[in-house]
Amino acid sequence: MTTRSRDAATVVLARDSASGGIEVWMLKRIGTLKFAPHAHVFPGGAVDASDSELFPLDGDSLINVASVMDVEPLKANQLMAAAVRETFEESGIVLASNRHPTTWSEQDRQDLLLGRTSIAQLLNREQAHVHSEDLIPWAWWLTPDYVPFRFDTWFFFAPVREDVEPRHVLEGEAVEARWWKVDEALESNRAGQIILLWPTLR
């Protein structure tokens, strides 16, 4: 019997390392989670009902982005909204701006977690937008049907500016979070020191 999958979004936060190469932000998931306990992952999670609200997108049009992803515009909106929401919930980074970088408060984060507001509402409140070049559809993965918890996941690539620093959200689903140089993460996975799921490894 095939297990039904949930739509989800994951964001690869990346920046140039001061010592050369690329760094990515990864979280180590707590061991009590049903899906991927102890694994090192990028920020992300399942699509929520509030992610269906149309949010302000700058740069390329939603129709064009949906065409690149080969999904309907509504699904593209849901996935991008989930990507922005989960990134803020899990790292404190807002992948949006107006004329200046946009920041939201801890109260905003709690309101999102409790369903009292949505990403679209926060963006509209700040007259901010998500730019298509700051949230780039990069890869699509579907959990195999033999896994009890399946996710139909789009990975987005998000370059991070030098003046923006994510943080480890203590009460979240991770016991630690930090920047990893790509080569360092791959070697640590080979040595059995960390767990990278196959999509993360790829």
Short mmCIF file of C-alpha atoms in Angstrom, two decimals, residues 26 178 180-196 201:
data_model
loop_
_atom_site.label_atom_id
_atom_site.label_comp_id
_atom_site.label_asym_id
_atom_site.label_seq_id
_atom_site.Cartn_x
_atom_site.Cartn_y
_atom_site.Cartn_z
CA MET A 26 22.35 22.94 8.65
CA ARG A 178 25.55 26.17 12.39
CA TRP A 180 29.13 23.98 7.57
CA LYS A 181 31.67 24.19 4.80
CA VAL A 182 30.43 21.83 2.10
CA ASP A 183 33.65 19.80 2.03
CA GLU A 184 33.60 19.54 5.84
CA ALA A 185 30.01 18.27 5.87
CA LEU A 186 30.69 15.68 3.16
CA GLU A 187 33.79 14.39 4.95
CA SER A 188 31.96 14.25 8.30
CA ASN A 189 29.20 12.22 6.66
CA ARG A 190 31.74 9.82 5.10
CA ALA A 191 33.38 9.39 8.52
CA GLY A 192 30.04 8.58 10.16
CA GLN A 193 30.22 11.66 12.38
CA ILE A 194 26.98 13.15 11.03
CA ILE A 195 24.00 11.79 9.08
CA LEU A 196 23.09 13.34 5.74
CA LEU A 201 23.99 14.63 0.39
#
